[in-house]
Amino acid sequence: MKTQIHEKFVSLFGEGGTQFASAGRINLIGEHTDYNGGYVFPGAIDKGIVAEIKLNGTGKVRAYSLDYNAQTEFGLNEEDAPKEQWARYIFGVCRETIKRGGKVEGFDTVFAGDVPLGAGLSSSAALESTFAFALNELFHNGIDKFELAKIGQSTEHNYCGVKCGIMDQFASVFGREGCLIRLDCRSLEYEYFPFDPNGYKLVLINSLVKHSLGNEYNERRESCEKAVALMNEQFGQVETLRDANYQMLEAVKGSLTDEDYRRAKYVLDEKERVLAVCDALNEGDYELVGKKMYETHWGLSRDYTVSCPELDFLVEIASECGVTGSRIMGGGFGGCTINLVRDTIADLFISKAKREHARRFGIIPEIYHVVIGNGSRKL
Ligand code: GLA
C-alpha cells in the first residue's frame, strides 16, 4: 500500500512527500458508553490509513483517494467544503485544526486504507487521525494528542453529522502494539493493558451488512440525554449517565418512554460490565470476560436496539459452538462481531459461522484475526 501511494503521489505531484499512518480499532467492551461519560476498552489494529503529504505553497488542498480513484481540490475557508464525503473528513480536520489556533496551509496528498469500510472498525477515525496527526507535525502546531483525537471527533460532529464519542479517535491516535487501553471518558484518564490471552484469540466476523452511523446513532444519544436531563432535574449533579444509578433511573421511569428508559438502563448495565471485565482481566479470568461480552450483545440488541438479524445470528452461532464471548462491536447496525475464542475451537467456529451465515443470508462473512497495533505515527 505504501509503495502504491508513493508512486501515485509522484505521478500526480512530482517529488514525493512524507507518509503518516493511523489505525482502525477494536473494542473489547464498553459500547455506547463513551458519550455517556463511561469506560471503554479499545485497542488499535494493524489495519488503518496511510497518507503521503507535502506542502504545496498554495492555499489549496489537492487530495487523491486511491480507494475511490478520485481526486478533488478545496480551499481552507469554511465555505470551501468539498462535496465528496471522503474529502469532507480531511477538510473537517483542517478546519478544526485552524479553529484551535493551529496553522494549516495548502498541501497535496494521496491516501489509501486497508480497514474494511462500514465494518465498525472506524475507518473514518483512522482517516481523521492520520490528517490531524500529520498536520500537527508538518505545521509544528504543538497540539497535544488528546486534542488531536478531539479534532477528529469534532470533524464527525461538525462536518459529517455523527455526534460520536471520543473512543474511536482516541484509540486511533493512542494505540500501542499488544495493548488494549482502558479509557475513562469522563476524566480522560487511561491505562494500557497488555493483552495476550494465552489459549484464546480475538476473531472478528464481518457480517458485511454495511453500517453507516447517522440519525439512528444520534437518536440513541438523545435518549440518553433525555434521561440525564430528568435525573438532573430531580437529583442534581447528573451531567451524564455516568453520574446516575438505578434508583435515580427508576425514579424518573414514569416520565420516559419505554424506549428511552431501556436505552438508559443498558448504559448503566454496561458501566458495571466494563468494571467487572477489568477485574476479570486482572485475574486472567477470560471465561468471565466472555460472559460479559454476551451480556453486552443482548443488551445492545434488545435494549439499545442497535443490532440486526445477521449480527444476532452470528452471536447465536458463537454461543452454540461454545465460543467464550461474542458481541456486536462498535456503533452497531451492521459490521462485525468480536469473538473471544479458545484456540482449540477457533477453526471449527469460523467454518461453521461462514457456512451457516451463507446458508441463512446468502453471503459468506469475512474473517479477520485481530493483531493489536500502533496508533498515529510518521512512517
Ligand atoms: C461509534 C462511535 C463511538 C462509540 C461507538 C459505540 O464507533 O464513533 O464514539 O460511541 O460507536 O461504542
Short mmCIF file of N, CA and C and ligand atoms in Angstrom, two decimals, residues 25 27 29-36 40 120-122 124-125 153 156-157 162-169 211 213 217 221 266 270 300 304 306 327 329-332, ligand 1:
data_model
loop_
_atom_site.label_atom_id
_atom_site.label_comp_id
_atom_site.label_asym_id
_atom_site.label_seq_id
_atom_site.Cartn_x
_atom_site.Cartn_y
_atom_site.Cartn_z
N ARG A 25 -9.79 0.47 14.85
CA ARG A 25 -9.79 -0.01 16.24
C ARG A 25 -10.76 -1.16 16.47
N ASN A 27 -12.89 -2.90 20.02
CA ASN A 27 -13.26 -2.52 21.38
C ASN A 27 -13.71 -3.79 22.08
N ILE A 29 -14.92 -4.19 25.24
CA ILE A 29 -16.22 -3.98 25.90
C ILE A 29 -16.37 -2.49 26.23
N GLY A 30 -17.59 -2.07 26.52
CA GLY A 30 -17.85 -0.65 26.79
C GLY A 30 -18.36 0.00 25.52
N GLU A 31 -19.58 -0.39 25.14
CA GLU A 31 -20.12 0.12 23.87
C GLU A 31 -21.21 1.14 24.15
N HIS A 32 -21.18 2.24 23.42
CA HIS A 32 -22.10 3.36 23.61
C HIS A 32 -21.98 3.93 25.02
N THR A 33 -20.81 3.79 25.58
CA THR A 33 -20.57 4.37 26.91
C THR A 33 -19.75 5.66 26.79
N ASP A 34 -19.05 5.84 25.67
CA ASP A 34 -18.10 6.98 25.62
C ASP A 34 -18.81 8.32 25.73
N TYR A 35 -19.90 8.50 24.96
CA TYR A 35 -20.60 9.79 25.05
C TYR A 35 -21.49 9.86 26.28
N ASN A 36 -21.47 8.81 27.10
CA ASN A 36 -22.19 8.84 28.37
C ASN A 36 -21.22 8.95 29.55
N VAL A 40 -14.40 2.76 28.23
CA VAL A 40 -14.30 1.94 27.02
C VAL A 40 -12.99 1.16 27.08
N GLY A 120 -17.45 -1.30 11.13
CA GLY A 120 -17.40 -1.00 12.56
C GLY A 120 -15.99 -0.97 13.09
N LEU A 121 -15.01 -0.79 12.20
CA LEU A 121 -13.61 -0.76 12.63
C LEU A 121 -13.03 0.66 12.56
N SER A 122 -13.91 1.62 12.39
CA SER A 122 -13.52 3.04 12.46
C SER A 122 -12.55 3.49 11.40
N SER A 124 -13.19 5.81 9.39
CA SER A 124 -13.24 7.28 9.33
C SER A 124 -12.37 7.90 10.42
N ALA A 125 -12.36 7.31 11.61
CA ALA A 125 -11.49 7.84 12.67
C ALA A 125 -10.02 7.71 12.24
N GLN A 153 -12.97 13.93 16.37
CA GLN A 153 -14.35 13.82 16.88
C GLN A 153 -15.18 15.04 16.43
N GLU A 156 -16.35 14.78 12.89
CA GLU A 156 -17.58 13.98 12.76
C GLU A 156 -18.80 14.82 13.12
N HIS A 157 -18.70 15.55 14.24
CA HIS A 157 -19.85 16.33 14.71
C HIS A 157 -20.21 17.43 13.72
N VAL A 162 -22.32 13.08 12.58
CA VAL A 162 -22.37 12.00 13.57
C VAL A 162 -21.90 12.53 14.92
N LYS A 163 -22.80 12.46 15.91
CA LYS A 163 -22.46 13.00 17.23
C LYS A 163 -21.75 11.94 18.06
N CYS A 164 -20.62 11.49 17.57
CA CYS A 164 -19.93 10.36 18.18
C CYS A 164 -19.21 10.75 19.47
N GLY A 165 -18.79 9.72 20.21
CA GLY A 165 -17.96 9.93 21.39
C GLY A 165 -16.49 10.01 20.97
N ILE A 166 -15.61 9.82 21.95
CA ILE A 166 -14.18 10.03 21.69
C ILE A 166 -13.43 8.71 21.44
N MET A 167 -14.11 7.58 21.66
CA MET A 167 -13.38 6.31 21.67
C MET A 167 -12.57 6.04 20.40
N ASP A 168 -13.18 6.17 19.24
CA ASP A 168 -12.52 5.72 18.01
C ASP A 168 -11.27 6.54 17.72
N GLN A 169 -11.42 7.85 17.81
CA GLN A 169 -10.28 8.72 17.52
C GLN A 169 -9.20 8.55 18.58
N HIS A 211 -22.62 -0.72 7.74
CA HIS A 211 -23.25 0.21 8.67
C HIS A 211 -22.73 1.61 8.36
N LEU A 213 -23.07 5.29 10.39
CA LEU A 213 -23.69 5.93 11.54
C LEU A 213 -24.26 7.27 11.13
N TYR A 217 -27.83 6.59 15.23
CA TYR A 217 -26.83 6.73 16.29
C TYR A 217 -27.17 7.96 17.13
N ARG A 221 -28.18 8.66 21.33
CA ARG A 221 -27.54 9.65 22.20
C ARG A 221 -28.60 10.56 22.82
N TYR A 266 -29.56 0.21 29.69
CA TYR A 266 -28.45 -0.51 29.06
C TYR A 266 -27.11 0.14 29.43
N GLU A 270 -23.99 -1.54 31.29
CA GLU A 270 -22.69 -1.66 30.60
C GLU A 270 -21.57 -1.08 31.47
N LEU A 300 -27.31 -4.67 23.85
CA LEU A 300 -27.28 -3.80 22.65
C LEU A 300 -28.40 -4.16 21.70
N TYR A 304 -30.79 -1.51 23.67
CA TYR A 304 -30.27 -0.33 22.96
C TYR A 304 -30.70 -0.33 21.49
N VAL A 306 -29.49 -1.67 18.61
CA VAL A 306 -28.55 -1.30 17.53
C VAL A 306 -28.04 -2.54 16.79
N ARG A 327 -20.02 -10.62 20.57
CA ARG A 327 -20.96 -9.49 20.60
C ARG A 327 -20.75 -8.57 19.40
N MET A 329 -19.68 -5.23 17.67
CA MET A 329 -18.63 -4.29 18.04
C MET A 329 -18.84 -2.95 17.36
N GLY A 330 -18.63 -1.88 18.12
CA GLY A 330 -18.75 -0.53 17.56
C GLY A 330 -20.18 -0.02 17.66
N GLY A 331 -20.51 0.89 16.77
CA GLY A 331 -21.81 1.56 16.85
C GLY A 331 -22.99 0.64 16.63
N GLY A 332 -22.81 -0.41 15.83
CA GLY A 332 -23.90 -1.36 15.57
C GLY A 332 -24.51 -1.16 14.20
C1 GLA B 1 -19.08 4.55 17.19
C2 GLA B 1 -18.71 5.93 17.74
C3 GLA B 1 -18.01 5.81 19.08
C4 GLA B 1 -18.80 4.94 20.05
C5 GLA B 1 -19.21 3.62 19.39
C6 GLA B 1 -20.13 2.80 20.26
O1 GLA B 1 -17.95 3.81 16.88
O2 GLA B 1 -17.87 6.61 16.84
O3 GLA B 1 -17.79 7.09 19.62
O4 GLA B 1 -19.90 5.63 20.56
O5 GLA B 1 -19.86 3.85 18.15
O6 GLA B 1 -19.48 2.39 21.40
#
